Coordinates of C-alpha atoms and ligand atoms in Angstrom, one line a residue:
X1 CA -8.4 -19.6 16.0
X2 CA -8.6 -17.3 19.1
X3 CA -11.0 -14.7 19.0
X4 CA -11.5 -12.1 21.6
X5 CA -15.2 -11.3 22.5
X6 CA -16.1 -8.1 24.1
X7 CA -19.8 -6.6 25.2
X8 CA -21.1 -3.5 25.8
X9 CA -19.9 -2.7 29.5
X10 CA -20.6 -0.6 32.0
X11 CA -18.4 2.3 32.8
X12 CA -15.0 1.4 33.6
X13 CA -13.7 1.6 37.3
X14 CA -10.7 0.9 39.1
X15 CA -7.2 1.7 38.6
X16 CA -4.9 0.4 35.6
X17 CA -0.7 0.0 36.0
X18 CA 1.1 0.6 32.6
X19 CA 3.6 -1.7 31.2
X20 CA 7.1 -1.4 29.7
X21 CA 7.2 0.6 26.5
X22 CA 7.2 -1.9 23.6
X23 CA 8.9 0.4 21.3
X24 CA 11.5 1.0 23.6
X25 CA 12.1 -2.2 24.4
X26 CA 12.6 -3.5 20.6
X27 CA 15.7 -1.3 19.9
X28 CA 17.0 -1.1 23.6
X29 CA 17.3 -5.4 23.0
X30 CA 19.1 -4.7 19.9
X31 CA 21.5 -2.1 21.6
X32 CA 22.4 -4.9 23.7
X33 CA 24.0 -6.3 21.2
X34 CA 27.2 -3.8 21.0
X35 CA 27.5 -4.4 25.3
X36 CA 30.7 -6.7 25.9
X37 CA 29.4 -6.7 29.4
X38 CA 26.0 -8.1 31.2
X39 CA 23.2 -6.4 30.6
X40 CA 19.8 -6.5 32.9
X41 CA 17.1 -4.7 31.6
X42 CA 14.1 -4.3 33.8
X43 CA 9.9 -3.5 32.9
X44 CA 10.2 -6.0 29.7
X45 CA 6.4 -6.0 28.9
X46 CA 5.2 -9.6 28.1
X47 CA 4.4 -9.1 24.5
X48 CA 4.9 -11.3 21.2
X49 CA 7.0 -8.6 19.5
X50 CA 9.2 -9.0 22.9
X51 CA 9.7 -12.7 21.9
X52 CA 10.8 -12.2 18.9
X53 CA 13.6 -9.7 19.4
X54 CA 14.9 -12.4 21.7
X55 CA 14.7 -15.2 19.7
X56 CA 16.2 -12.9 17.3
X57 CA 19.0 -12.2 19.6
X58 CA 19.8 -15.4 20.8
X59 CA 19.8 -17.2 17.3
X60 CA 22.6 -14.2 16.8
X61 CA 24.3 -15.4 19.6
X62 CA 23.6 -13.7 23.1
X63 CA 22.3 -15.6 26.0
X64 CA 19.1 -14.5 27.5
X65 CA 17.5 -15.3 30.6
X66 CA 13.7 -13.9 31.3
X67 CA 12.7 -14.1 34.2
X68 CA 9.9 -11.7 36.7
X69 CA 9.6 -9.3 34.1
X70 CA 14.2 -8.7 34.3
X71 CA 16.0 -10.1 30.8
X72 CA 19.6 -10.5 31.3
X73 CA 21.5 -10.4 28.1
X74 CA 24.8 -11.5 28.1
X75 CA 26.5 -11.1 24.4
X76 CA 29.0 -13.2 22.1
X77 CA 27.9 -12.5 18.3
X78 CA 28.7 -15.6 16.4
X79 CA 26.2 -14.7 13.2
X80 CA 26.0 -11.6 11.5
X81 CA 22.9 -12.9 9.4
X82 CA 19.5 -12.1 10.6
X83 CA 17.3 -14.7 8.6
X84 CA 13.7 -14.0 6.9
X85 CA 12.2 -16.4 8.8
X86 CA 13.0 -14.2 12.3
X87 CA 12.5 -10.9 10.2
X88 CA 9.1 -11.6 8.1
X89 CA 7.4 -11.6 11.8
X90 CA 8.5 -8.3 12.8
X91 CA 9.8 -5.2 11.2
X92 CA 11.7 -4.1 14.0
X93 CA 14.1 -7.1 13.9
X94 CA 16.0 -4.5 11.4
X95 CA 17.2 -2.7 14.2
X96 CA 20.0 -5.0 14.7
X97 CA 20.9 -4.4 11.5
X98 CA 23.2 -1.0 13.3
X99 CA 24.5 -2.4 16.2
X100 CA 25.8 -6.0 14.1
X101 CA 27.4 -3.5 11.3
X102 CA 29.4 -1.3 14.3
X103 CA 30.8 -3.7 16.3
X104 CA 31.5 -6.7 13.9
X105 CA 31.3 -4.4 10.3
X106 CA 29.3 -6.7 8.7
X107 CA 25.5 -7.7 8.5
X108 CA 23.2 -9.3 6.5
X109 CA 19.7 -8.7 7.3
X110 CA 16.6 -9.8 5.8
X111 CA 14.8 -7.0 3.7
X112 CA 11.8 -6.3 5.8
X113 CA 8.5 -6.4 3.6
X114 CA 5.2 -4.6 3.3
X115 CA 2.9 -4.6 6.3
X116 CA -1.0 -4.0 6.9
X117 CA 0.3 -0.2 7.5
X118 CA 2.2 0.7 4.3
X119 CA 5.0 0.4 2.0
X120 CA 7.2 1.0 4.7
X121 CA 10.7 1.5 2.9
X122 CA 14.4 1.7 5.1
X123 CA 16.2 3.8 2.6
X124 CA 16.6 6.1 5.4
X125 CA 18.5 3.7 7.5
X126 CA 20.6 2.8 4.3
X127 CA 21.1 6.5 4.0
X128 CA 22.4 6.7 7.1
X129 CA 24.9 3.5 7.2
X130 CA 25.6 4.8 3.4
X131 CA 26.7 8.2 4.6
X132 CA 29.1 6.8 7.6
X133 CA 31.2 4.6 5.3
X134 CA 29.2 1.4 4.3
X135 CA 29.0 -0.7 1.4
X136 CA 25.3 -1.6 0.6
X137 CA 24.3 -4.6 -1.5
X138 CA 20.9 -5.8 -1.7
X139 CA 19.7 -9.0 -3.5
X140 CA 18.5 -12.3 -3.3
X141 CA 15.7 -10.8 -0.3
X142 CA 18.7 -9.5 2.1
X143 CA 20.5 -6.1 2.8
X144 CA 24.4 -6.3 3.2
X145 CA 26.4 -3.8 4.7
X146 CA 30.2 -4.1 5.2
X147 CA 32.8 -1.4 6.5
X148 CA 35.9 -1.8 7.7
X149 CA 35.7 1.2 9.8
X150 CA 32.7 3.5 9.9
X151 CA 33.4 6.8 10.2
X152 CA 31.1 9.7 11.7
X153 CA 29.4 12.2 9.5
X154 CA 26.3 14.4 9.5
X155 CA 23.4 12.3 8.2
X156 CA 19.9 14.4 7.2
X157 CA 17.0 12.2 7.5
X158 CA 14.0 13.7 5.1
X159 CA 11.7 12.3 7.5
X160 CA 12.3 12.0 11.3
X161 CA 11.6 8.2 11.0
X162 CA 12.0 6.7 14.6
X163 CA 13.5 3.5 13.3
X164 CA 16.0 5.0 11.2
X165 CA 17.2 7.3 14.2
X166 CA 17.4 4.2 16.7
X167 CA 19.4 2.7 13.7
X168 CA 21.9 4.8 12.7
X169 CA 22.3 5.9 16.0
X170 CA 23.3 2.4 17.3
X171 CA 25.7 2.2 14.1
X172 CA 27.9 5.4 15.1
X173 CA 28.7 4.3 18.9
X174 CA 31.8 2.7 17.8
X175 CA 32.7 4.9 14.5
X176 CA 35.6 7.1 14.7
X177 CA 34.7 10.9 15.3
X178 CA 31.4 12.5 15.4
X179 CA 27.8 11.6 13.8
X180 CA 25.4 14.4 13.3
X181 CA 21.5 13.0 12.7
X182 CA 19.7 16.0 11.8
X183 CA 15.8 15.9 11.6
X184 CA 15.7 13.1 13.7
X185 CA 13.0 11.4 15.5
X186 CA 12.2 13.3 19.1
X187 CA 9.9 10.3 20.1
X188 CA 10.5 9.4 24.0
X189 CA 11.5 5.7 23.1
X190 CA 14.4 7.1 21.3
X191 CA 15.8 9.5 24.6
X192 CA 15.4 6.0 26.3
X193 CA 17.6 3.9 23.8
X194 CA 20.5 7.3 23.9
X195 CA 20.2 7.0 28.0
X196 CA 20.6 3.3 27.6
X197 CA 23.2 3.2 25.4
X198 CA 24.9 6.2 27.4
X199 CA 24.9 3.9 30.5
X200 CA 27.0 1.5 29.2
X201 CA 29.3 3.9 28.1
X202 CA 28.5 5.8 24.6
X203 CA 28.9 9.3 23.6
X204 CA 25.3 10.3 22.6
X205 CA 23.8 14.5 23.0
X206 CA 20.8 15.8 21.8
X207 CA 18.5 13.0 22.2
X208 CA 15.1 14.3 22.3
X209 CA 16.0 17.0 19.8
X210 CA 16.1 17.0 16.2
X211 CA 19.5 16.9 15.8
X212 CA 21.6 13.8 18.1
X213 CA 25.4 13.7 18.1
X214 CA 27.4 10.8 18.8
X215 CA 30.5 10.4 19.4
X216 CA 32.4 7.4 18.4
X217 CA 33.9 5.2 21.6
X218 CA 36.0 2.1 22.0
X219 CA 33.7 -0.2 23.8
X220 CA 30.2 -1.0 25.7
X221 CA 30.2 -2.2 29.0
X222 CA 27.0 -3.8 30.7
X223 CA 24.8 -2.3 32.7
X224 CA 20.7 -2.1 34.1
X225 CA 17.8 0.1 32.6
X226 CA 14.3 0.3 33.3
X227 CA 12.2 0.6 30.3
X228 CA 9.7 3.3 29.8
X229 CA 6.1 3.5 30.3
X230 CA 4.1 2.5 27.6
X231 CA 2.8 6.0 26.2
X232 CA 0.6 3.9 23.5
X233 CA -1.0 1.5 26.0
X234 CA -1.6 4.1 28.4
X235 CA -3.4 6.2 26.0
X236 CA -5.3 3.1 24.9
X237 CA -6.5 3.1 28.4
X238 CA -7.5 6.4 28.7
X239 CA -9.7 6.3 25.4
X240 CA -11.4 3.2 27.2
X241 CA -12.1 5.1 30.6
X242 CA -13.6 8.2 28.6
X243 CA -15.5 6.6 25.9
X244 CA -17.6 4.2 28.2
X245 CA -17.8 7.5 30.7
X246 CA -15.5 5.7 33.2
X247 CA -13.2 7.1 36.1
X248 CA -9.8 5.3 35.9
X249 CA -6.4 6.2 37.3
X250 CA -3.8 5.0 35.1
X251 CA -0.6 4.2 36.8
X252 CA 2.7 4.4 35.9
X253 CA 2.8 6.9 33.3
X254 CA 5.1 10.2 31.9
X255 CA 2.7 13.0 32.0
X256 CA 4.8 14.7 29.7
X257 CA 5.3 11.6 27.0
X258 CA 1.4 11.8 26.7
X259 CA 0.4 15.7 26.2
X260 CA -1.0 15.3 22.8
X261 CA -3.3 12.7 23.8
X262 CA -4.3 14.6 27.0
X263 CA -5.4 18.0 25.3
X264 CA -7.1 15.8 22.8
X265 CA -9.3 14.3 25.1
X266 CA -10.0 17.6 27.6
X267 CA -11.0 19.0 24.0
X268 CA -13.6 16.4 24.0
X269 CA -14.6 17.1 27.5
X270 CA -12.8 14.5 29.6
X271 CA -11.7 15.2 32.6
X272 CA -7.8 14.5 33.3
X273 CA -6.1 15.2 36.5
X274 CA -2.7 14.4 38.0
X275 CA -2.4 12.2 41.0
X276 CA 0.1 11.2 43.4
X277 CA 0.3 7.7 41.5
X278 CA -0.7 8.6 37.9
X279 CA -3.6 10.2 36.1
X280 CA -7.4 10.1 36.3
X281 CA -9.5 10.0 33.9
X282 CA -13.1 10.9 34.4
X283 CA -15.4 10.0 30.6
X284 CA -18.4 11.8 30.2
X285 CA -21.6 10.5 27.9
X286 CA -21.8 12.9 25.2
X287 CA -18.6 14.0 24.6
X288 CA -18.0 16.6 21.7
X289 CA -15.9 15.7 18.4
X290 CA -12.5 17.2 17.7
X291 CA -10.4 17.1 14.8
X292 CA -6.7 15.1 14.6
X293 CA -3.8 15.5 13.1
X294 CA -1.3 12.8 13.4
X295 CA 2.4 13.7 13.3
X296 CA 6.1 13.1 14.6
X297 CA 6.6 13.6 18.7
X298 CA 5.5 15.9 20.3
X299 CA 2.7 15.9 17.8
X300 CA -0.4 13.0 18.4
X301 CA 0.7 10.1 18.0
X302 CA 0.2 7.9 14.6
X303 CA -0.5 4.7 17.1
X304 CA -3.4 6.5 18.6
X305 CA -5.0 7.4 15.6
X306 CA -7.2 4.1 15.3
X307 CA -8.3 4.5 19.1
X308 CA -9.3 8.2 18.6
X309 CA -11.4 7.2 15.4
X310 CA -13.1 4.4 17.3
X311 CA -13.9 7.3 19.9
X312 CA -14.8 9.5 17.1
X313 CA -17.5 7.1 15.9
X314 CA -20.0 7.6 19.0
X315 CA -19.0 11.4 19.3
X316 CA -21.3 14.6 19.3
X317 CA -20.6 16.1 15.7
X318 CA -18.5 15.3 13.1
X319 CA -14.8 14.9 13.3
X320 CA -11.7 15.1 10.9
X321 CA -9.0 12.7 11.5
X322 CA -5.7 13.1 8.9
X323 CA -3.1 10.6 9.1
X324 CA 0.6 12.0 8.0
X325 CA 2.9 9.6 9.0
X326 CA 1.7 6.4 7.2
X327 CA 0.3 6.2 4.1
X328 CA -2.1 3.5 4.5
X329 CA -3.2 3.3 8.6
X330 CA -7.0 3.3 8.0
X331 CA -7.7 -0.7 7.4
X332 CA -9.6 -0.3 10.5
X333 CA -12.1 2.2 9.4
X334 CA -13.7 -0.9 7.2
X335 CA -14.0 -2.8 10.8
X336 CA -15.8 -0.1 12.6
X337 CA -18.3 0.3 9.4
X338 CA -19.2 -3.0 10.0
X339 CA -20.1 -2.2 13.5
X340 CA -22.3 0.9 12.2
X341 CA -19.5 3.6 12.3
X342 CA -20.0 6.5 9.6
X343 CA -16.5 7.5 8.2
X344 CA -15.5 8.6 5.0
X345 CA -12.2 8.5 3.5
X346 CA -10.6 11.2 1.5
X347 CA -6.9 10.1 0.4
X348 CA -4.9 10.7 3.9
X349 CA -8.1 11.9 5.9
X350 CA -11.3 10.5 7.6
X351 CA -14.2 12.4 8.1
X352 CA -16.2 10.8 10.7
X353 CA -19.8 11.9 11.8
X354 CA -20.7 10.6 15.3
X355 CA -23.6 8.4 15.8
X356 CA -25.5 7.3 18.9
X357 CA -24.4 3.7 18.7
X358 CA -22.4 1.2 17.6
X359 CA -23.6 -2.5 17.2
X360 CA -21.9 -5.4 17.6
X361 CA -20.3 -6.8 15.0
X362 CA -17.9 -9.9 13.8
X363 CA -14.8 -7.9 12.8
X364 CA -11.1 -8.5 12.4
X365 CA -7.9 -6.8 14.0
X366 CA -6.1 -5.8 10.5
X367 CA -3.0 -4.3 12.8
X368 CA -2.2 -3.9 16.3
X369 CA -3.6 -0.3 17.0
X370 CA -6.8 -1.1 14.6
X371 CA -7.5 -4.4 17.0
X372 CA -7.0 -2.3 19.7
X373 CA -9.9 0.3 18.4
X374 CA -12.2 -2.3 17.7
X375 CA -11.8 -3.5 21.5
X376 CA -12.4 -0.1 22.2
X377 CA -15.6 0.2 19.7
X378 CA -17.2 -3.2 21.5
X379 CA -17.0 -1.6 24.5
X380 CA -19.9 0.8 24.3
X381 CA -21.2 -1.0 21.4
X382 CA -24.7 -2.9 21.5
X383 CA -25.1 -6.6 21.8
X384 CA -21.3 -8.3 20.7
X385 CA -18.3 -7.6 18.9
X386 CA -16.2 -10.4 18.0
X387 CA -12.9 -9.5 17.1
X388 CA -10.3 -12.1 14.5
X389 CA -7.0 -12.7 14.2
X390 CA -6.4 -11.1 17.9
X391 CA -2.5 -12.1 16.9
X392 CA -1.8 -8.8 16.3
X393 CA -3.4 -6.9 19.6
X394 CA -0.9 -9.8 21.4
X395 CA 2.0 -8.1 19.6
X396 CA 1.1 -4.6 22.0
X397 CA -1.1 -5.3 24.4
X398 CA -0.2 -7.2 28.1
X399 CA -3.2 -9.3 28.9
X400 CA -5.7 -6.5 27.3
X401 CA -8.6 -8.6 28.3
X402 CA -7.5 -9.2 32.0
X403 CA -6.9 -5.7 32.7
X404 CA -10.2 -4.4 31.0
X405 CA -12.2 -7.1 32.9
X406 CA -10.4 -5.6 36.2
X407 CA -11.4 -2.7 34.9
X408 CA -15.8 -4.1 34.8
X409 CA -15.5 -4.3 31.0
X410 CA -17.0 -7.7 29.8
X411 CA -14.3 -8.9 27.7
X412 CA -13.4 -12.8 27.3
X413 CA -10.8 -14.9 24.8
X414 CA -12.0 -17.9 23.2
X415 CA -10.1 -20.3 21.1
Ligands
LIG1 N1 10.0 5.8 6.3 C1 10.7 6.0 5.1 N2 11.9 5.5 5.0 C2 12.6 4.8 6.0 C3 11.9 4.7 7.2 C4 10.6 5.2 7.3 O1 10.1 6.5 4.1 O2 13.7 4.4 5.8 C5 8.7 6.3 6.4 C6 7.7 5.2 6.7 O3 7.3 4.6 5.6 C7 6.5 5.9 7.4 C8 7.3 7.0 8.2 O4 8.6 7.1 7.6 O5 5.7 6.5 6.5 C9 7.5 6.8 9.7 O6 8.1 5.6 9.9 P1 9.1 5.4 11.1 O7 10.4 4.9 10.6 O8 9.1 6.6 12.0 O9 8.4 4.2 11.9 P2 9.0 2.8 12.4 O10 10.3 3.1 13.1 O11 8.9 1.8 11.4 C10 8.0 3.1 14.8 C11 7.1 2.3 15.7 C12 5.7 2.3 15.1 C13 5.2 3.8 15.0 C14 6.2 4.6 14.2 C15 5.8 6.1 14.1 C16 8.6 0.7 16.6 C17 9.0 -0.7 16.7 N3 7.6 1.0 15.8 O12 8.0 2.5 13.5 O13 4.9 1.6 16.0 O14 3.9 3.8 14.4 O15 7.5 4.5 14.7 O16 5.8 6.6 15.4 O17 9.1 1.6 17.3 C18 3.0 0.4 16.7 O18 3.5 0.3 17.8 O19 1.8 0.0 16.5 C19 3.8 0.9 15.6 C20 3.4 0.7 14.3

C-alpha cells in the first residue's frame, strides 16, 4: 500500500503552476459526448478521476487519444449503459447520464452510491430530466431514462447543486424550445462547461447566474477548449505557503474564482498580492483564527473547508468552521486529532481552538480534500506524519508530493 510521508518543513519557497480544473474537466468530457465533430480539449490535469471519465467514455464508445496534456475525443455512441463497475469509482460518471439521454433519448446509468462525504442523493438531476419530458425507472441498482423528445421547461432546483446544473444543462442542448434552470449552481466550472458547450454550437445564457437558459439546437460540432484553473488546488497551495509562513507565487490562477479563499486568509493575516504571473502569498507565524462558513459560489468553498481546519488547528484563538453544503464532510477532523488538533463537533460545525503544535501522526486520507489537510497538517507538524490510503489525494492532486518538494517541503511516497 502506498503511503505518502511528510515532515515538518521549512517555509515554503518558490513558485507553483496550477493545473487544469478537475471539476471542470469531469463534465466538460461528458459534454463531449453530444459533439458529432472532433473535439480537442487542452489543460487535462493528470488525475485518476480524469481516467476514469475516459475509460468511461470510451467503453460508451468515443475514441480518445491523450497525449501532452491535449485529449482528442472523437464520438460514435454505441452503448447507452454506463455500468457499476465504471460508476462505483466515481460519482461524477453520472454526468453522462444528460448528454446520452439528449442525443440518443435513452440511458441507463448506474445509481451512484454513498461516499465518505454523505448521502449524496441525484433527485435533483431526476427532477430535472423529469420536468423536460423523461420517463424515470429505477431498479435492479440503475437509473433509466427514455424520451422520445425532450422538451424545454423551467426546472427549480431546491438547492443549487453543481452536478445537477452541469446535468440538466447537457440534457436540454438538443430539446425543443427553451429550458429555464432557476437556483442554479454559479460555481466557475459550470460557466466553463456553458462556454464549452457554446463553442460547439449550443444555445446556453446566464451561466454564472442563478438562473441559465438554454435553448434547444439541432446539432454539436467539434471544437478546442482550454480547461480552467484549478480553484481547489490552488487554494490548497496557498493554505501550504501561509501555514508553514512561506512566500509562494502561485501561477496560473483566476483571481476572481478564488475571492473567498483570499479574504479568508488576509483575515488571518497573510499577505496576498497580485502579480504579473499569478499571486503571492507571503504566511506569517502566528497567524490569527477566523471563523468559516462554507456555502454555494461565490461563497467559500466546501472543498477548502478541510484545508482551512487543518490551518485552524495551529492558529492564534479559537475558530468556528460550519459546513452547509454536505452533511457529513468532517471525517477528517478524527485524523487531525490524532495528530494533536483540538476540534469539537457540534452537528454541522467545528469549533477548533488553536494549539502551538501538531505532532506527527500515522493517519488516513478518508476523502480527497481531508488527505489533502492532513498533508497540510504534516507540514508544520513535529517529527512525521504518515498518511494511508493516498488513493484518494491521487483522485485531485497532480504529483502533490513533487510540487511540495519543489516547493522545500519534505514530502516522499512510499509503497
Ligand atoms: N444534492 C441533493 N440532490 C441532488 C444533488 C445534490 O440533495 O440531486 C445535495 C448533495 O447531497 C450535497 C449538495 O446538494 O449536500 C451539494 O451537492 P452538489 O450536487 O452541488 O455536488 P456535486 O455536483 O456532487 C461537485 C464537486 C464536489 C464539490 C461539490 C460542491 C464535481 C465532480 N464535484 O459535486 O467536489 O464538493 O460540487 O461544490 O464537480 C471535490 O472536488 O473534492 C468534490 C467533492
Amino acid at each position: 500500500m502506498t503511503k505518502i510521508i511528510v515532515e515538518k518543513s521549512p517555509a515554503l519557497k518558490g513558485t507553483v503552476k496550477i493545473s487544469g480544473a478537475k471539476n471542470s474537466v469531469l463534465p466538460i468530457i461528458a459534454a463531449s459526448l453530444l459533439s458529432s465533430g472532433e473535439v480537442f480539449i487542452d489543460d487535462i490535469p493528470e488525475l485518476e478521476d480524469v481516467n476514469v471519465i475516459i475509460e468511461l467514455i470510451k467503453y460508451l464508445g468515443a475514441e480518445c487519444t491523450l497525449k501532452d496534456g491535449k485529449l482528442r475525443i472523437m464520438v460514435d455512441i454505441k452503448d447507452v449503459e454506463a455500468p457499476y463497475d465504471l460508476v462505483k469509482k466515481m460519482r461524477a460518471s453520472f454526468l453522462v447520464m444528460g448528454p446520452i439521454l439528449a442525443k440518443l433519448g435513452h440511458a441507463r446509468i448506474s445509481m451512484p452510491g454513498g461516499c465518505a462525504i454523505g448521502t449524496r442523493p441525484i433527485d435533483l438531476h431526476l427532477k430535472g430530466f423529469q420536468t423536460l419530458g423523461a420517463n424515470i425507472n429505477i431498479g435492479h441498482g440503475y437509473v433509466e431514462a427514455t424520451a422520445k423528445k425532450l422538451i424545454g421547461k423551467k426546472v427549480y432546483l431546491d438547492f443549487p447543486s453543481v452536478g445537477a446544473t452541469e446535468n440538466i444543462m447537457m440534457a436540454a442542448v438538443f430539446a425543443d424550445g427553451v429550458t429555464a434552470i432557476e437556483n442554479a449552481a454559479e460555481e466557475p466550472e459550470i460557466v466553463d462547461l456553458a462556454n464549452f458547450l457554446n463553442k460547439m454550437g449550443a444555445n446556453i445564457k446566464g451561466a454564472g447566474t442563478d438562473t441559465i437558459r438554454i435553448e434547444g439546437v439541432k446539432e454539436l460540432k467539434g471544437t478546442e477548449h482550454t480547461v480552467i484553473p484549478d480553484r481547489i488546488e490552488a487554494g490548497t497551495y496557498m493554505v501550504a505557503a501561509a501555514m508553514t509562513g512561506g512566500n509562494v507565487l502561485i501561477e496560473n490562477v483566476i483571481i476572481d474564482h478564488i475571492k473567498p479563499v483570499i479574504a479568508k486568509l488576509t483575515e488571518c493575516g497573510v499577505v496576498i498580492t497580485e502579480e504579473a504571473n499569478g499571486i503571492r502569498v507571503k504566511g506569517k507565524k502566528n497567524y490569527k483564527a477566523v471563523d468559516i462558513k462554507t456555502l454555494p459560489y461565490p461563497g467559500f468553498p466546501t472543498d477548502m473547508q478541510a484545508q482551512m481546519m487543518a490551518m485552524m488547528s495551529c492558529a492564534k484563538g479559537t475558530s468556528v468552521i460550519i459546513e452547509t453544503v454536505f452533511e457529513n464532510r468532517f471525517m477528517h477532523v478524527d485524523e487531525l486529532k490524532r495528530m494533536g488538533a483540538n476540534i469539537k463537533i457540534e452537528g454541522r460545525s467545528a469549533v477548533v481552538t488553536g494549539i502551538d503544535h501538531l505532532s506527527g501522526a500515522e493517519v488516513k486520507a478518508t476523502d480527497l480534500r481531508a488527505g489533502a489537510a492532513l498533508v497540510l497538517a504534516g507540514l508544520v507538524a513535529d517529527g512525521k506524519t504518515v498518511i494511508n490510503d493516498v488513493h484518494h489525494i491521487d483522485r485531485g492532486y497532480v504529483k502533490i508530493e513533487d510540487r511540495l518538494s519543489k516547493l522545500g517541503a519534505i514530502i516522499y511516497r512510499e509503497e
